[in-house]
Amino acid sequence: MARGNRYVLLSHCLLNVNAKVLGYGSYSGAMKSLVLPIIEEGIGIFQLPCAEATFGGLKRWGMTVEQYDTPAYRRHCRWLLEPVMDQVQDDIANGVSVLGVVGIDGSPSCGVHQTCYGYCGGTIGSGDWVDRSTKSVRLDRGQGVFMRILSDMIAERGLSVPMASIFEGKPSRVSWEEIKKELQR
Ligand code: SF4
């Protein structure tokens, strides 16, 4: 049978850059350097929903992990992920190999090893709120909210699904082979 019986879960925008905050995006559609080798290897691709685009829409501002880490956003992530986890759990129970999840470091939602902190909020156009926010933004270790909820839900269901990530600044340097090694560790 041609069916490969295995797949990897990818953050939504790795297959659809158009979900990103306006102004971001280092490829035109899907990240070919990651996606093409997966397809050529006969591995299925499960596209995760984009938590930010379905929450704030395409006119949202870029935000940080502290800004997204609210009860409402966590609930939104969990709501999006319930059917995903139902499918993943059932697939595993039926012998499908779920090779892992690939997220995006630096994202306040999809970061796996690294996320972004800072931004204090406040009014735009008065005082120095914007300036203070811009100066406070930084990348550091930690998970984005969506990936943290996904990790929790994987554990809650007694499953083991590894996670890896890409840093999207240089898509030409993204290597599926390296990511695969990280997923197999
Ligand atoms: S929330 Fe995740 S999938 Fe959506 S744009 Fe950000 S990094 Fe991409």
mmCIF file of C-alpha atoms and ligand atoms in Angstrom:
data_model
loop_
_atom_site.group_PDB
_atom_site.id
_atom_site.type_symbol
_atom_site.label_atom_id
_atom_site.label_comp_id
_atom_site.label_asym_id
_atom_site.label_seq_id
_atom_site.Cartn_x
_atom_site.Cartn_y
_atom_site.Cartn_z
ATOM 1 C CA MET A 1 0.000 0.000 0.000
ATOM 2 C CA ALA A 2 1.300 3.480 -0.888
ATOM 3 C CA ARG A 3 0.047 5.008 2.308
ATOM 4 C CA GLY A 4 2.973 6.057 4.525
ATOM 5 C CA ASN A 5 1.107 6.089 7.829
ATOM 6 C CA ARG A 6 3.113 8.946 9.299
ATOM 7 C CA TYR A 7 2.891 12.711 9.499
ATOM 8 C CA VAL A 8 4.305 15.779 11.115
ATOM 9 C CA LEU A 9 2.343 18.709 12.529
ATOM 10 C CA LEU A 10 3.467 22.118 11.301
ATOM 11 C CA SER A 11 2.617 25.595 12.522
ATOM 12 C CA HIS A 12 0.043 27.036 10.154
ATOM 13 C CA CYS A 13 2.164 29.756 8.591
ATOM 14 C CA LEU A 14 4.900 27.348 7.534
ATOM 15 C CA LEU A 15 2.378 26.383 4.863
ATOM 16 C CA ASN A 16 0.675 29.744 4.561
ATOM 17 C CA VAL A 17 2.767 32.833 5.207
ATOM 18 C CA ASN A 18 -0.342 34.974 4.741
ATOM 19 C CA ALA A 19 -1.470 34.268 8.305
ATOM 20 C CA LYS A 20 1.467 36.185 9.764
ATOM 21 C CA VAL A 21 1.301 39.652 11.240
ATOM 22 C CA LEU A 22 1.445 42.174 8.382
ATOM 23 C CA GLY A 23 5.029 43.057 7.582
ATOM 24 C CA TYR A 24 6.426 39.637 8.506
ATOM 25 C CA GLY A 25 7.238 36.840 6.093
ATOM 26 C CA SER A 26 10.466 35.705 4.503
ATOM 27 C CA TYR A 27 8.906 33.447 1.844
ATOM 28 C CA SER A 28 6.036 33.929 -0.538
ATOM 29 C CA GLY A 29 3.656 31.079 0.268
ATOM 30 C CA ALA A 30 4.897 27.936 2.014
ATOM 31 C CA MET A 31 8.416 27.493 3.398
ATOM 32 C CA LYS A 32 9.754 25.344 0.567
ATOM 33 C CA SER A 33 13.065 24.512 2.274
ATOM 34 C CA LEU A 34 11.103 22.747 5.008
ATOM 35 C CA VAL A 35 7.991 21.534 3.237
ATOM 36 C CA LEU A 36 9.367 20.091 -0.016
ATOM 37 C CA PRO A 37 11.727 17.561 1.639
ATOM 38 C CA ILE A 38 8.863 16.393 3.859
ATOM 39 C CA ILE A 39 6.659 15.842 0.819
ATOM 40 C CA GLU A 40 9.482 14.125 -1.093
ATOM 41 C CA GLU A 41 10.017 11.773 1.823
ATOM 42 C CA GLY A 42 6.388 10.711 1.653
ATOM 43 C CA ILE A 43 5.503 12.159 5.048
ATOM 44 C CA GLY A 44 2.063 13.649 5.589
ATOM 45 C CA ILE A 45 1.679 17.234 6.758
ATOM 46 C CA PHE A 46 -0.907 18.204 9.354
ATOM 47 C CA GLN A 47 -1.361 21.980 9.317
ATOM 48 C CA LEU A 48 -2.109 23.349 12.777
ATOM 49 C CA PRO A 49 -4.574 26.255 13.004
ATOM 50 C CA CYS A 50 -3.153 29.757 13.414
ATOM 51 C CA ALA A 51 -4.145 30.856 16.904
ATOM 52 C CA GLU A 52 -3.328 34.516 16.342
ATOM 53 C CA ALA A 53 -5.079 35.023 12.993
ATOM 54 C CA THR A 54 -8.224 33.307 14.279
ATOM 55 C CA PHE A 55 -8.139 35.453 17.427
ATOM 56 C CA GLY A 56 -7.040 38.885 16.284
ATOM 57 C CA GLY A 57 -7.481 38.704 12.510
ATOM 58 C CA LEU A 58 -5.112 40.110 9.931
ATOM 59 C CA LYS A 59 -5.233 43.660 11.313
ATOM 60 C CA ARG A 60 -3.725 42.533 14.627
ATOM 61 C CA TRP A 61 -0.548 44.144 15.905
ATOM 62 C CA GLY A 62 2.545 42.114 16.666
ATOM 63 C CA MET A 63 2.365 41.189 20.355
ATOM 64 C CA THR A 64 4.518 39.456 22.938
ATOM 65 C CA VAL A 65 4.030 36.344 25.013
ATOM 66 C CA GLU A 66 2.980 38.315 28.105
ATOM 67 C CA GLN A 67 0.271 40.068 26.097
ATOM 68 C CA TYR A 68 -1.108 36.804 24.717
ATOM 69 C CA ASP A 69 -0.868 34.925 28.003
ATOM 70 C CA THR A 70 -4.417 35.682 29.124
ATOM 71 C CA PRO A 71 -7.279 33.369 30.113
ATOM 72 C CA ALA A 72 -9.217 34.239 26.942
ATOM 73 C CA TYR A 73 -6.324 33.504 24.579
ATOM 74 C CA ARG A 74 -5.385 30.313 26.397
ATOM 75 C CA ARG A 75 -9.021 29.224 26.153
ATOM 76 C CA HIS A 76 -9.002 30.054 22.427
ATOM 77 C CA CYS A 77 -5.858 27.940 21.897
ATOM 78 C CA ARG A 78 -7.367 25.049 23.788
ATOM 79 C CA TRP A 79 -10.603 25.312 21.807
ATOM 80 C CA LEU A 80 -8.678 25.222 18.516
ATOM 81 C CA LEU A 81 -6.576 22.304 19.657
ATOM 82 C CA GLU A 82 -9.302 19.996 21.016
ATOM 83 C CA PRO A 83 -10.265 18.590 17.579
ATOM 84 C CA VAL A 84 -6.606 18.465 16.556
ATOM 85 C CA MET A 85 -5.772 16.402 19.620
ATOM 86 C CA ASP A 86 -8.808 14.168 19.047
ATOM 87 C CA GLN A 87 -7.493 13.335 15.583
ATOM 88 C CA VAL A 88 -3.894 12.909 16.737
ATOM 89 C CA GLN A 89 -4.903 10.659 19.632
ATOM 90 C CA ASP A 90 -7.102 8.506 17.412
ATOM 91 C CA ASP A 91 -4.399 8.274 14.721
ATOM 92 C CA ILE A 92 -1.811 7.129 17.266
ATOM 93 C CA ALA A 93 -4.259 4.575 18.645
ATOM 94 C CA ASN A 94 -4.643 3.252 15.105
ATOM 95 C CA GLY A 95 -0.949 2.871 14.386
ATOM 96 C CA VAL A 96 -0.131 6.147 12.657
ATOM 97 C CA SER A 97 3.308 7.562 13.507
ATOM 98 C CA VAL A 98 3.050 11.175 14.576
ATOM 99 C CA LEU A 99 6.661 12.257 14.120
ATOM 100 C CA GLY A 100 6.320 15.516 16.011
ATOM 101 C CA VAL A 101 5.383 19.175 15.963
ATOM 102 C CA VAL A 102 7.399 21.903 14.260
ATOM 103 C CA GLY A 103 6.891 25.394 15.641
ATOM 104 C CA ILE A 104 8.494 28.769 15.073
ATOM 105 C CA ASP A 105 10.964 30.213 17.538
ATOM 106 C CA GLY A 106 10.484 33.865 18.341
ATOM 107 C CA SER A 107 6.706 33.665 18.031
ATOM 108 C CA PRO A 108 4.668 34.539 21.145
ATOM 109 C CA SER A 109 2.319 31.708 20.174
ATOM 110 C CA CYS A 110 4.290 29.093 18.226
ATOM 111 C CA GLY A 111 7.732 29.411 19.845
ATOM 112 C CA VAL A 112 9.066 26.078 21.096
ATOM 113 C CA HIS A 113 12.485 26.974 22.548
ATOM 114 C CA GLN A 114 12.357 30.731 22.270
ATOM 115 C CA THR A 115 9.635 33.356 22.364
ATOM 116 C CA CYS A 116 9.397 37.140 22.543
ATOM 117 C CA TYR A 117 8.874 39.200 25.666
ATOM 118 C CA GLY A 118 8.263 42.856 26.342
ATOM 119 C CA TYR A 119 5.730 45.457 25.244
ATOM 120 C CA CYS A 120 3.889 47.145 28.058
ATOM 121 C CA GLY A 121 0.747 48.140 26.156
ATOM 122 C CA GLY A 122 -0.819 51.563 26.536
ATOM 123 C CA THR A 123 -2.143 54.230 24.238
ATOM 124 C CA ILE A 124 -0.670 54.851 20.832
ATOM 125 C CA GLY A 125 -0.058 58.479 20.048
ATOM 126 C CA SER A 126 0.357 59.873 23.544
ATOM 127 C CA GLY A 127 3.242 59.787 25.966
ATOM 128 C CA ASP A 128 6.136 57.457 25.311
ATOM 129 C CA TRP A 129 4.196 54.175 25.437
ATOM 130 C CA VAL A 130 5.177 53.027 21.966
ATOM 131 C CA ASP A 131 8.796 53.953 22.512
ATOM 132 C CA ARG A 132 8.952 52.108 25.823
ATOM 133 C CA SER A 133 7.311 49.048 24.286
ATOM 134 C CA THR A 134 9.644 48.955 21.311
ATOM 135 C CA LYS A 135 12.685 49.212 23.568
ATOM 136 C CA SER A 136 11.449 46.474 25.884
ATOM 137 C CA VAL A 137 10.942 43.745 23.268
ATOM 138 C CA ARG A 138 13.400 40.845 23.440
ATOM 139 C CA LEU A 139 13.777 37.221 22.409
ATOM 140 C CA ASP A 140 14.500 34.742 25.176
ATOM 141 C CA ARG A 141 14.043 31.139 26.192
ATOM 142 C CA GLY A 142 10.479 29.947 26.650
ATOM 143 C CA GLN A 143 7.448 28.559 24.851
ATOM 144 C CA GLY A 144 4.784 30.521 23.062
ATOM 145 C CA VAL A 145 1.279 30.278 24.497
ATOM 146 C CA PHE A 146 -0.166 28.032 21.759
ATOM 147 C CA MET A 147 2.721 25.553 21.945
ATOM 148 C CA ARG A 148 2.554 25.523 25.741
ATOM 149 C CA ILE A 149 -1.139 24.649 25.624
ATOM 150 C CA LEU A 150 -0.414 22.002 22.982
ATOM 151 C CA SER A 151 2.314 20.463 25.203
ATOM 152 C CA ASP A 152 -0.108 20.419 28.130
ATOM 153 C CA MET A 153 -2.812 18.738 26.060
ATOM 154 C CA ILE A 154 -0.417 16.109 24.718
ATOM 155 C CA ALA A 155 0.598 15.284 28.305
ATOM 156 C CA GLU A 156 -3.012 15.328 29.559
ATOM 157 C CA ARG A 157 -3.851 12.616 27.032
ATOM 158 C CA GLY A 158 -0.873 10.522 28.111
ATOM 159 C CA LEU A 159 0.792 10.871 24.703
ATOM 160 C CA SER A 160 4.356 11.583 23.756
ATOM 161 C CA VAL A 161 4.817 13.810 20.697
ATOM 162 C CA PRO A 162 8.205 15.555 20.357
ATOM 163 C CA MET A 163 8.564 19.210 19.412
ATOM 164 C CA ALA A 164 11.143 21.049 17.337
ATOM 165 C CA SER A 165 11.254 24.487 15.801
ATOM 166 C CA ILE A 166 12.685 26.592 13.049
ATOM 167 C CA PHE A 167 13.940 30.138 13.282
ATOM 168 C CA GLU A 168 12.330 31.706 10.283
ATOM 169 C CA GLY A 169 14.665 34.624 9.718
ATOM 170 C CA LYS A 170 16.715 32.588 7.254
ATOM 171 C CA PRO A 171 14.421 30.086 5.507
ATOM 172 C CA SER A 172 17.161 28.991 3.101
ATOM 173 C CA ARG A 173 19.084 27.627 6.110
ATOM 174 C CA VAL A 174 16.158 25.610 7.432
ATOM 175 C CA SER A 175 16.933 21.922 7.135
ATOM 176 C CA TRP A 176 14.336 19.186 7.472
ATOM 177 C CA GLU A 177 17.179 16.744 8.201
ATOM 178 C CA GLU A 178 18.225 18.792 11.238
ATOM 179 C CA ILE A 179 14.660 19.139 12.445
ATOM 180 C CA LYS A 180 14.096 15.417 12.010
ATOM 181 C CA LYS A 181 17.173 14.725 14.168
ATOM 182 C CA GLU A 182 15.797 17.026 16.848
ATOM 183 C CA LEU A 183 12.462 15.212 16.769
ATOM 184 C CA GLN A 184 14.210 11.857 17.145
ATOM 185 C CA ARG A 185 16.330 12.844 20.176
HETATM 186 S S1 SF4 B 1 0.443 32.194 15.537
HETATM 187 FE FE1 SF4 B 1 1.845 30.600 14.824
HETATM 188 S S2 SF4 B 1 0.923 29.949 12.887
HETATM 189 FE FE2 SF4 B 1 0.020 31.940 13.376
HETATM 190 S S3 SF4 B 1 1.302 33.418 12.333
HETATM 191 FE FE3 SF4 B 1 2.086 33.217 14.415
HETATM 192 S S4 SF4 B 1 3.721 31.685 14.246
HETATM 193 FE FE4 SF4 B 1 2.457 31.508 12.424
#
